[in-house]
CSV table of C-alpha atoms in Angstrom, one decimal:
chain,number,residue,atom,x,y,z
A,445,MET,CA,4.9,-4.1,2.7
A,446,ARG,CA,1.7,-2.6,1.5
A,447,ALA,CA,-0.5,0.2,2.3
A,448,LEU,CA,-3.9,-0.9,3.5
A,449,GLN,CA,-7.1,1.1,2.9
A,450,LEU,CA,-9.7,1.9,5.6
A,451,LEU,CA,-13.0,1.1,3.8
A,452,SER,CA,-16.1,2.8,5.2
A,453,ARG,CA,-19.5,2.3,3.5
A,454,LYS,CA,-21.5,4.5,6.1
A,455,THR,CA,-19.5,7.6,5.5
A,456,GLY,CA,-18.6,6.7,1.8
A,457,LEU,CA,-15.1,7.8,2.4
A,458,ILE,CA,-11.8,5.9,1.5
A,459,LEU,CA,-9.1,7.0,4.1
A,460,LEU,CA,-5.7,5.9,3.0
A,461,VAL,CA,-3.8,5.3,6.0
A,462,LEU,CA,-0.1,6.2,6.6
A,463,LEU,CA,0.5,2.9,8.2
A,464,LEU,CA,2.4,0.3,6.0
A,465,VAL,CA,1.2,-3.2,7.0
A,466,THR,CA,3.6,-6.2,7.0
A,467,ILE,CA,1.6,-9.3,5.6
A,468,GLY,CA,3.0,-12.6,6.5
A,469,THR,CA,4.6,-12.0,9.9
A,470,VAL,CA,4.0,-14.0,13.1
A,471,GLY,CA,3.3,-11.8,16.3
A,472,GLY,CA,5.8,-12.1,19.1
A,473,GLY,CA,8.4,-14.2,17.4
A,474,GLY,CA,8.7,-11.9,14.4
A,475,GLN,CA,9.7,-14.7,12.0
A,476,THR,CA,8.5,-14.2,8.3
A,477,GLN,CA,6.4,-17.2,7.0
A,478,THR,CA,6.8,-18.2,3.3
A,479,ALA,CA,3.9,-17.2,1.1
A,480,GLY,CA,2.4,-20.6,0.9
A,481,ALA,CA,2.6,-21.2,4.7
A,482,ALA,CA,0.9,-17.6,5.3
A,483,ALA,CA,-1.8,-18.5,3.0
A,484,SER,CA,-2.8,-21.6,5.0
A,485,ALA,CA,-2.3,-20.0,8.6
A,486,LYS,CA,-5.1,-18.5,10.7
A,487,ALA,CA,-6.0,-14.9,9.7
A,488,TYR,CA,-8.3,-12.2,10.9
A,489,VAL,CA,-10.4,-9.4,9.5
A,490,TYR,CA,-10.8,-6.4,11.8
A,491,TYR,CA,-13.9,-4.4,11.5
A,492,ILE,CA,-16.1,-1.7,13.0
A,493,SER,CA,-19.8,-2.4,13.5
A,494,ASP,CA,-22.0,0.3,15.6
A,495,GLU,CA,-18.7,1.8,16.9
A,496,VAL,CA,-17.5,-1.5,18.2
A,497,LEU,CA,-14.3,-3.1,17.0
A,498,TYR,CA,-14.5,-6.8,16.3
A,499,ARG,CA,-12.2,-9.5,14.7
A,500,VAL,CA,-13.1,-12.6,13.0
A,501,THR,CA,-11.1,-15.4,11.6
A,502,THR,CA,-11.2,-15.6,7.9
A,503,ASP,CA,-13.2,-18.7,8.0
A,504,GLY,CA,-15.7,-17.2,10.1
A,505,SER,CA,-15.4,-19.8,13.0
A,506,GLU,CA,-14.4,-17.3,15.8
A,507,THR,CA,-15.5,-13.7,16.3
A,508,GLN,CA,-13.9,-11.5,19.1
A,509,LYS,CA,-15.1,-8.2,20.5
A,510,ILE,CA,-12.0,-6.1,21.1
A,511,ALA,CA,-13.2,-2.4,22.1
A,512,GLU,CA,-16.2,-0.3,22.3
A,513,ASN,CA,-16.4,3.3,21.1
A,514,PHE,CA,-13.3,2.8,18.9
A,515,ASP,CA,-12.3,5.4,16.7
A,516,GLY,CA,-8.8,4.5,15.9
A,517,ASN,CA,-7.2,4.6,12.4
A,518,GLY,CA,-4.4,2.8,10.7
A,519,LEU,CA,-4.6,-0.7,12.5
A,520,THR,CA,-2.0,-3.2,12.5
A,521,SER,CA,-1.6,-6.3,14.7
A,522,THR,CA,1.4,-8.2,16.0
A,523,GLY,CA,-0.9,-11.0,17.5
A,524,LYS,CA,0.0,-9.7,21.1
A,525,TYR,CA,-0.9,-6.1,20.4
A,526,LEU,CA,-3.1,-4.0,18.3
A,527,TYR,CA,-1.5,-0.7,17.2
A,528,PHE,CA,-3.3,2.4,15.7
A,529,TYR,CA,-3.5,6.3,16.0
A,530,TYR,CA,-6.1,8.8,16.5
A,531,GLU,CA,-6.8,11.5,13.8
A,532,ASN,CA,-5.3,14.9,14.9
A,533,ALA,CA,-3.7,13.3,18.0
A,534,MET,CA,-0.1,12.9,18.9
A,535,GLY,CA,1.5,9.5,19.4
A,536,ILE,CA,0.9,5.7,18.6
A,537,GLN,CA,-1.8,3.9,20.5
A,538,ARG,CA,-1.7,0.1,21.6
A,539,LEU,CA,-4.2,-2.3,22.8
A,540,SER,CA,-3.5,-5.8,24.3
A,541,LEU,CA,-5.2,-8.5,22.2
A,542,SER,CA,-4.9,-11.0,25.0
A,543,ASP,CA,-6.1,-9.3,28.1
A,544,PRO,CA,-9.9,-8.3,27.8
A,545,GLN,CA,-9.5,-5.9,30.7
A,546,ALA,CA,-6.5,-3.9,29.1
A,547,LEU,CA,-6.8,-0.2,28.5
A,548,ILE,CA,-5.6,1.7,25.5
A,549,THR,CA,-2.2,3.2,26.0
A,550,ASN,CA,-0.1,5.7,24.4
A,551,PHE,CA,3.0,3.7,23.5
A,552,SER,CA,5.0,6.7,22.3
A,553,GLY,CA,4.7,8.9,25.5
A,554,ASP,CA,5.1,12.6,24.7
A,555,ARG,CA,6.8,12.1,21.3
A,556,ASN,CA,5.2,13.6,18.3
A,557,ILE,CA,5.0,10.9,15.7
A,558,VAL,CA,4.6,12.0,12.2
A,559,TYR,CA,5.1,8.5,10.3
A,560,PHE,CA,5.5,4.9,11.4
A,561,LEU,CA,5.6,1.4,10.1
A,562,PHE,CA,6.2,-2.2,10.9
A,563,GLU,CA,8.8,-4.5,9.5
A,564,GLY,CA,9.3,-8.1,10.9
A,565,PRO,CA,9.2,-7.9,14.8
A,566,PHE,CA,10.0,-4.0,14.8
A,567,LEU,CA,8.1,-0.8,15.0
A,568,TYR,CA,10.1,2.1,13.3
A,569,PHE,CA,8.7,5.7,13.7
A,570,LEU,CA,9.7,9.2,12.8
A,571,ASP,CA,9.3,12.1,15.3
A,572,ASP,CA,8.9,15.8,14.6
A,573,THR,CA,12.7,16.2,15.6
A,574,GLY,CA,13.7,14.3,12.5
A,575,SER,CA,14.9,11.1,14.4
A,576,ILE,CA,13.9,7.6,13.3
A,577,TYR,CA,13.7,5.1,16.0
A,578,ARG,CA,13.0,1.3,16.2
A,579,THR,CA,11.9,-0.9,18.8
A,580,LEU,CA,10.3,-4.6,19.3
A,581,ALA,CA,6.8,-4.1,18.6
A,582,ASP,CA,6.0,-6.6,21.4
A,583,ALA,CA,8.1,-4.8,24.1
A,584,GLU,CA,6.5,-3.9,27.2
A,585,ASP,CA,7.0,-0.1,26.8
A,586,ASP,CA,9.2,2.2,24.8
A,587,SER,CA,12.3,1.9,26.9
A,588,GLN,CA,14.2,-0.2,24.4
A,589,LEU,CA,14.2,2.4,21.5
A,590,THR,CA,17.3,2.4,19.3
A,591,LEU,CA,18.0,5.5,17.4
A,592,VAL,CA,18.2,4.3,13.7
A,593,ALA,CA,18.8,7.8,12.1
A,594,ASP,CA,18.7,11.5,12.7
A,595,HIS,CA,18.5,14.6,10.6
A,596,ALA,CA,15.7,13.1,8.5
A,597,ASP,CA,13.7,15.7,6.7
A,598,VAL,CA,10.2,16.0,8.4
A,599,ASN,CA,8.9,18.1,5.4
A,600,PHE,CA,8.9,14.7,3.4
A,601,GLN,CA,7.9,12.1,6.0
A,602,CYS,CA,7.6,8.7,4.3
A,603,PHE,CA,10.3,6.1,4.7
A,604,ASP,CA,10.6,2.3,4.0
A,605,VAL,CA,12.5,-0.5,5.6
A,606,LEU,CA,13.7,-3.3,3.1
A,607,ASN,CA,16.2,-6.1,3.6
A,608,GLY,CA,17.8,-4.7,6.6
A,609,ARG,CA,17.9,-1.1,5.4
A,610,VAL,CA,15.9,1.9,6.0
A,611,TYR,CA,15.4,4.3,3.1
A,612,TYR,CA,14.3,8.0,4.0
A,613,ASN,CA,14.7,11.6,3.1
A,614,ALA,CA,17.5,13.6,4.6
A,615,LEU,CA,19.1,17.1,4.4
A,616,LYS,CA,22.7,17.1,3.3
A,617,ASP,CA,24.5,19.9,5.0
A,618,ASN,CA,21.2,20.9,6.7
A,619,THR,CA,20.1,22.5,3.3
A,620,THR,CA,19.8,20.1,0.3
A,621,ASN,CA,17.2,17.3,0.0
A,622,TRP,CA,18.5,13.8,-0.5
A,623,VAL,CA,17.3,10.3,-0.6
A,624,VAL,CA,19.4,8.2,1.7
A,625,SER,CA,19.8,4.7,3.3
A,626,LYS,CA,21.5,3.0,6.1
A,627,PRO,CA,21.3,-0.2,8.1
A,628,SER,CA,18.0,-0.6,9.9
A,629,ASP,CA,19.6,-1.4,13.3
A,630,GLY,CA,21.1,2.1,13.3
A,631,SER,CA,24.7,0.9,12.5
A,632,GLY,CA,27.0,1.7,9.7
A,633,VAL,CA,27.2,5.0,7.4
A,634,ILE,CA,24.6,6.8,5.4
A,635,GLN,CA,24.6,6.0,1.7
A,636,TRP,CA,23.6,9.1,-0.4
A,637,ILE,CA,21.6,7.8,-3.2
A,638,ALA,CA,20.3,10.9,-5.0
A,639,SER,CA,19.5,14.5,-4.7
A,640,GLY,CA,15.8,15.1,-4.3
A,641,ALA,CA,13.0,13.4,-2.1
A,642,ILE,CA,10.6,10.7,-2.2
A,643,GLN,CA,7.1,12.3,-1.4
A,644,GLU,CA,4.9,9.2,-1.3
A,645,SER,CA,5.1,5.8,0.3
A,646,SER,CA,4.1,4.2,-3.0
A,647,SER,CA,7.4,5.6,-4.6
A,648,TYR,CA,9.3,2.7,-3.0
A,649,HIS,CA,9.0,-0.4,-5.0
A,650,PRO,CA,11.0,-3.5,-4.2
A,651,TYR,CA,11.4,-6.2,-6.7
A,652,ASN,CA,13.4,-9.5,-6.2
A,653,THR,CA,17.0,-8.4,-5.2
A,654,SER,CA,16.6,-4.6,-6.3
A,655,ILE,CA,14.6,-1.7,-5.0
A,656,ASN,CA,13.0,1.1,-7.4
A,657,LEU,CA,12.9,4.5,-6.2
A,658,LEU,CA,10.8,7.4,-7.9
A,659,ILE,CA,12.6,10.4,-6.8
A,660,ASN,CA,11.4,13.9,-7.2
A,661,THR,CA,14.7,15.9,-8.0
A,662,ILE,CA,12.8,19.3,-7.4
A,663,PRO,CA,10.8,18.6,-4.3
A,664,THR,CA,10.5,22.1,-3.0
A,665,GLU,CA,8.5,23.3,-6.1
A,666,THR,CA,4.8,22.8,-5.1
A,667,GLU,CA,2.8,25.1,-7.5
A,668,TYR,CA,3.9,23.7,-11.1
A,669,SER,CA,4.2,20.3,-12.6
A,670,LEU,CA,7.8,20.2,-13.7
A,671,ASN,CA,9.8,17.5,-15.3
A,672,SER,CA,11.6,16.3,-12.2
A,673,MET,CA,10.7,12.6,-11.6
A,674,VAL,CA,13.7,10.3,-12.0
A,675,LEU,CA,13.4,6.5,-11.6
A,676,TYR,CA,16.4,5.0,-9.7
A,677,THR,CA,17.2,1.3,-9.2
A,678,LEU,CA,19.8,-0.2,-6.7
A,679,PRO,CA,20.5,-3.5,-5.2
A,680,LEU,CA,18.6,-4.3,-1.9
A,681,SER,CA,22.1,-4.8,-0.4
A,682,GLY,CA,22.6,-1.1,-0.8
A,683,GLY,CA,24.9,-1.0,-3.9
A,684,VAL,CA,25.5,1.7,-6.4
A,685,PRO,CA,22.1,3.4,-7.7
A,686,LYS,CA,21.3,3.8,-11.3
A,687,ALA,CA,19.2,6.4,-12.8
A,688,ALA,CA,17.0,5.2,-15.6
A,689,ASN,CA,15.8,8.5,-17.0
A,690,ALA,CA,18.2,11.2,-15.5
A,691,LYS,CA,18.3,13.1,-18.9
A,692,SER,CA,14.5,12.9,-19.5
A,693,PRO,CA,12.6,13.2,-16.1
A,694,LEU,CA,9.0,12.5,-16.1
A,695,GLU,CA,6.6,15.3,-15.4
A,696,LEU,CA,5.3,15.4,-11.9
A,697,ASN,CA,1.6,15.1,-12.7
A,698,GLU,CA,2.2,12.2,-15.3
A,699,ALA,CA,4.2,10.2,-12.7
A,700,ALA,CA,1.8,10.9,-9.7
A,701,SER,CA,-1.2,9.6,-11.9
A,702,GLY,CA,0.7,6.4,-12.4
A,703,THR,CA,1.4,3.1,-10.5
A,704,TRP,CA,3.7,0.2,-10.3
A,705,SER,CA,3.5,-3.3,-11.9
A,706,ASN,CA,6.3,-5.7,-11.2
A,707,ASN,CA,8.7,-4.7,-13.8
A,708,PHE,CA,7.4,-1.4,-15.0
A,709,PHE,CA,6.2,2.0,-13.7
A,710,LEU,CA,3.0,3.3,-15.4
A,711,PHE,CA,2.7,7.1,-16.3
A,712,ASN,CA,0.2,9.0,-18.2
A,713,LYS,CA,1.7,11.4,-20.7
A,714,GLY,CA,-0.4,14.6,-21.0
A,715,ILE,CA,-2.6,14.0,-18.1
A,716,LYS,CA,-3.9,17.1,-16.4
A,717,LEU,CA,-5.7,18.2,-13.1
A,718,ASP,CA,-9.3,18.8,-13.0
A,719,ALA,CA,-10.9,22.2,-13.0
A,720,LYS,CA,-10.7,22.5,-9.2
A,721,GLY,CA,-6.9,21.4,-9.2
A,722,GLU,CA,-7.6,18.4,-6.9
A,723,ASP,CA,-7.8,15.2,-8.9
A,724,TYR,CA,-6.5,14.0,-12.1
A,725,ASN,CA,-8.7,14.2,-15.1
A,726,PHE,CA,-8.1,10.6,-16.7
A,727,ASN,CA,-10.1,11.6,-19.8
A,728,THR,CA,-6.8,13.2,-21.0
A,729,GLY,CA,-3.5,11.6,-21.5
A,730,LYS,CA,-2.0,8.3,-22.9
A,731,GLY,CA,-0.7,5.4,-20.9
A,732,PHE,CA,3.1,4.7,-21.0
A,733,LEU,CA,5.5,2.2,-19.3
A,734,ILE,CA,9.0,2.8,-18.2
A,735,ASP,CA,11.4,-0.1,-17.1
A,736,LYS,CA,14.5,0.1,-14.8
A,737,ASN,CA,16.6,0.7,-17.7
A,738,GLY,CA,14.7,3.8,-18.8
A,739,LYS,CA,13.2,2.0,-21.8
A,740,ILE,CA,9.8,3.5,-22.7
A,741,LEU,CA,6.7,1.8,-24.5
A,742,GLN,CA,3.2,3.1,-25.2
A,743,LEU,CA,0.6,0.8,-23.5
A,744,SER,CA,-2.6,2.7,-24.5
A,745,GLN,CA,-4.0,5.6,-26.6
A,746,ASN,CA,-6.1,6.4,-23.3
A,747,ALA,CA,-4.8,7.2,-19.9
A,748,VAL,CA,-4.5,4.1,-17.8
A,749,VAL,CA,-6.0,3.9,-14.2
A,750,ARG,CA,-4.2,0.7,-13.2
A,751,VAL,CA,-1.8,-2.1,-14.6
A,752,ASN,CA,-0.8,-5.5,-13.3
A,753,GLU,CA,1.5,-8.2,-14.7
A,754,ILE,CA,-0.2,-11.6,-15.0
A,755,ALA,CA,2.7,-13.4,-16.9
A,756,SER,CA,6.1,-12.6,-17.7
A,757,ASN,CA,5.0,-11.0,-21.2
A,758,LYS,CA,1.4,-10.2,-20.3
A,759,LEU,CA,-0.4,-7.1,-18.7
A,760,VAL,CA,-4.0,-6.6,-17.7
A,761,TYR,CA,-4.9,-2.9,-17.4
A,762,ALA,CA,-8.1,-0.7,-17.0
A,763,ASP,CA,-8.3,2.6,-19.1
A,764,SER,CA,-9.9,5.9,-18.5
A,765,LYS,CA,-12.9,4.7,-20.7
A,766,GLY,CA,-13.8,2.0,-18.3
A,767,LYS,CA,-12.4,-0.7,-20.7
A,768,ALA,CA,-10.0,-3.5,-19.6
A,769,TYR,CA,-7.5,-5.3,-21.8
A,770,ILE,CA,-4.9,-8.0,-21.7
A,771,SER,CA,-1.7,-6.8,-23.6
A,772,THR,CA,1.1,-9.0,-24.7
A,773,PHE,CA,4.4,-7.3,-25.2
A,774,ALA,CA,7.8,-8.3,-26.6
A,775,ASN,CA,11.1,-6.4,-27.3
A,776,GLY,CA,9.8,-3.1,-26.0
A,777,LYS,CA,6.5,-2.9,-27.8
A,778,VAL,CA,2.8,-4.2,-27.2
A,779,THR,CA,2.3,-6.8,-29.8
A,780,SER,CA,-1.4,-7.5,-29.2
A,781,SER,CA,-4.3,-6.4,-27.0
A,782,LYS,CA,-7.4,-8.3,-26.3
A,783,PRO,CA,-10.4,-6.4,-24.8
A,784,LEU,CA,-12.2,-8.1,-21.9
A,785,PRO,CA,-16.0,-8.1,-22.1
A,786,LEU,CA,-16.5,-5.6,-19.1
A,787,THR,CA,-17.7,-1.8,-19.0
A,788,ASN,CA,-17.2,0.7,-16.3
A,789,VAL,CA,-14.1,-0.9,-15.0
A,790,GLN,CA,-12.6,1.1,-12.1
A,791,ASP,CA,-9.7,-0.9,-10.7
A,792,VAL,CA,-7.4,-4.0,-11.3
A,793,ARG,CA,-5.8,-5.8,-8.4
A,794,THR,CA,-3.4,-8.7,-8.7
A,795,VAL,CA,-2.2,-10.6,-5.5
A,796,LYS,CA,0.0,-13.6,-5.0
A,797,ASN,CA,-0.8,-16.6,-2.6
A,798,GLY,CA,2.2,-18.9,-2.9
A,799,THR,CA,2.8,-19.4,-6.5
A,800,THR,CA,-0.9,-18.8,-7.3
A,801,ILE,CA,-1.6,-15.3,-9.1
A,802,THR,CA,-5.1,-13.9,-8.6
A,803,THR,CA,-6.3,-11.0,-10.6
A,804,VAL,CA,-9.6,-9.2,-9.9
A,805,LEU,CA,-11.3,-6.6,-12.0
A,806,PHE,CA,-13.9,-4.1,-10.3
A,807,THR,CA,-16.7,-2.3,-12.1
A,808,LYS,CA,-19.0,0.0,-10.4
A,809,THR,CA,-21.2,-2.6,-8.9
A,810,ASP,CA,-19.5,-6.0,-9.3
A,811,ALA,CA,-15.9,-7.7,-9.4
A,812,TYR,CA,-14.7,-10.3,-11.7
A,813,VAL,CA,-11.9,-13.0,-11.2
A,814,LEU,CA,-9.8,-13.3,-14.4
A,815,ASN,CA,-9.4,-16.9,-15.0
A,816,ALA,CA,-6.2,-18.7,-16.6
A,817,ASP,CA,-8.1,-19.0,-19.9
A,818,SER,CA,-9.0,-15.1,-19.8
A,819,THR,CA,-12.7,-15.8,-19.0
A,820,LEU,CA,-14.2,-14.0,-16.2
A,821,THR,CA,-16.0,-15.2,-12.9
A,822,LYS,CA,-18.5,-12.8,-11.5
A,823,MET,CA,-18.5,-12.0,-7.8
A,824,ALA,CA,-22.0,-9.9,-7.7
A,825,GLY,CA,-22.1,-7.0,-5.3
A,826,VAL,CA,-18.4,-6.6,-4.7
A,827,GLU,CA,-17.4,-2.9,-4.9
A,828,SER,CA,-13.8,-1.7,-5.2
A,829,ASP,CA,-14.2,0.7,-2.4
A,830,TYR,CA,-15.5,-1.5,0.2
A,831,SER,CA,-13.3,-4.8,-0.5
A,832,VAL,CA,-9.8,-6.1,0.5
A,833,ILE,CA,-7.9,-8.7,-1.2
A,834,THR,CA,-4.2,-9.0,-0.1
A,835,ASP,CA,-1.1,-11.1,-0.8
A,836,ASP,CA,-0.7,-14.4,1.2
A,837,ILE,CA,-4.2,-14.2,2.9
A,838,LEU,CA,-6.7,-16.3,0.9
A,839,GLY,CA,-10.0,-14.7,0.1
A,840,LEU,CA,-11.6,-11.3,-0.9
A,841,TYR,CA,-13.3,-9.5,1.9
A,842,TYR,CA,-16.1,-7.0,1.3
A,843,ILE,CA,-19.1,-5.1,2.8
A,844,ASN,CA,-22.1,-6.6,1.3
A,845,GLY,CA,-24.6,-3.7,0.4
A,846,GLN,CA,-27.0,-6.4,-0.9
A,847,ASP,CA,-27.2,-8.0,2.6
A,848,ASN,CA,-27.4,-5.2,5.2
A,849,ASP,CA,-23.8,-4.2,4.7
A,850,CYS,CA,-22.7,-7.4,6.4
A,851,LEU,CA,-19.1,-8.5,6.0
A,852,TYR,CA,-18.6,-11.4,3.5
A,853,ARG,CA,-15.7,-13.5,1.9
A,854,TYR,CA,-15.4,-14.7,-1.5
A,855,SER,CA,-12.7,-17.4,-2.3
A,856,ASN,CA,-10.1,-16.5,-4.6
A,857,ASP,CA,-11.6,-18.2,-7.6
A,858,GLY,CA,-14.9,-16.3,-7.0
A,859,LYS,CA,-16.9,-19.6,-6.6
A,860,THR,CA,-17.6,-19.6,-2.9
A,861,LYS,CA,-19.1,-16.9,-0.7
A,862,THR,CA,-19.2,-17.1,3.1
A,863,LYS,CA,-20.9,-14.6,5.6
A,864,LEU,CA,-18.6,-13.4,8.3
A,865,SER,CA,-20.8,-11.0,10.4
A,866,ASN,CA,-24.4,-11.1,11.4
A,867,GLY,CA,-24.8,-7.4,11.6
A,868,PRO,CA,-23.8,-4.4,9.4
A,869,VAL,CA,-20.4,-3.4,9.2
A,870,SER,CA,-19.2,0.3,9.1
A,871,TYR,CA,-15.9,-0.3,7.7
A,872,LEU,CA,-13.1,-2.8,7.3
A,873,ALA,CA,-10.1,-1.8,9.2
A,874,LEU,CA,-7.4,-4.6,8.6
A,875,VAL,CA,-6.8,-8.0,7.3
A,876,SER,CA,-4.0,-9.6,9.0
A,877,ASN,CA,-2.3,-12.9,9.7
A,878,ASN,CA,-2.3,-11.9,13.4
């Protein structure tokens, strides 16, 4: 599951939604497709134009008008229903995708929903009483709710569902913060993983048969950046957790400025907040990696904005100076770093379609596909803030500022461009198989 951004050119805002979107599930049946099948199936781009919500197939062959005067956020689709929420409003909203006369309904009734996500055919949500529920997302109403867990800590609201288990923050003896898990159908007993709390959805990181958890061991301290971030690894089946760096926790700011690759967690030693205390000043700090065993290696003399693995022994990353590099590593050390001929690099994204990995580097004005021979293919006018590329759905989708803000699609190799809307697009809301 991956967090999806709501991308708005009109307002210039990037609104990171709470909703975690499950890529590669079939609406109604809830059966997960393989990556190869998902990449070839019909998929849709949901977008807003002049306050009207549309969806268009990723090949541009079909466009459907869904709702007028639409101001919902955090969209996800099961194929049968579209789910979303309103800012500063209670509950989860739902709209039929098959009945053009259907009205928007509040699926959650009078419950105050503080966090929700979808996994397979199920909708999971946490309410303000600390209860986590699940129900079939395509159920006619909310009468089929199952209580999965209670006594969740609503001060740390994010949770995740992986391999049949729900991971969430709880209060042990109603006083102590703990990260726990239990079967996602509500059966079985709680596994108490570690003291502390997971504060961001991005702190859950599944990998093959294990899950990595970045836990703040002193979550109640909000004024100072303490050495409190510990990386835990445990089997997806719910086995014994292992702390990678219990004796040397990472500093909160250093960890919060970082990101995951497949095998590593990136953090920036020495990074500080800006003068306003709101954003990280990436002009300070140096980029380091820590693996699940707690081994640390230095990646860069500068802070690192984003890192992705492109092979078992190779990383591509963008640093705070706007430079991008391909680094080879072995035996816990970086053995070589090759600069790429780009400036003003702001982001790097790597996605997987079947067995094919696509890596895209974004500058201030354009994007570039990294080819297998380390050459670059330019995609003119593609900006990171107004584009989406995701696992298992072929193509990069973006608002084209060079053509009246219309919606466009680039092929994954960057060689083919397709126009998907005739009019300007305010923002991209969702790219989905449903």
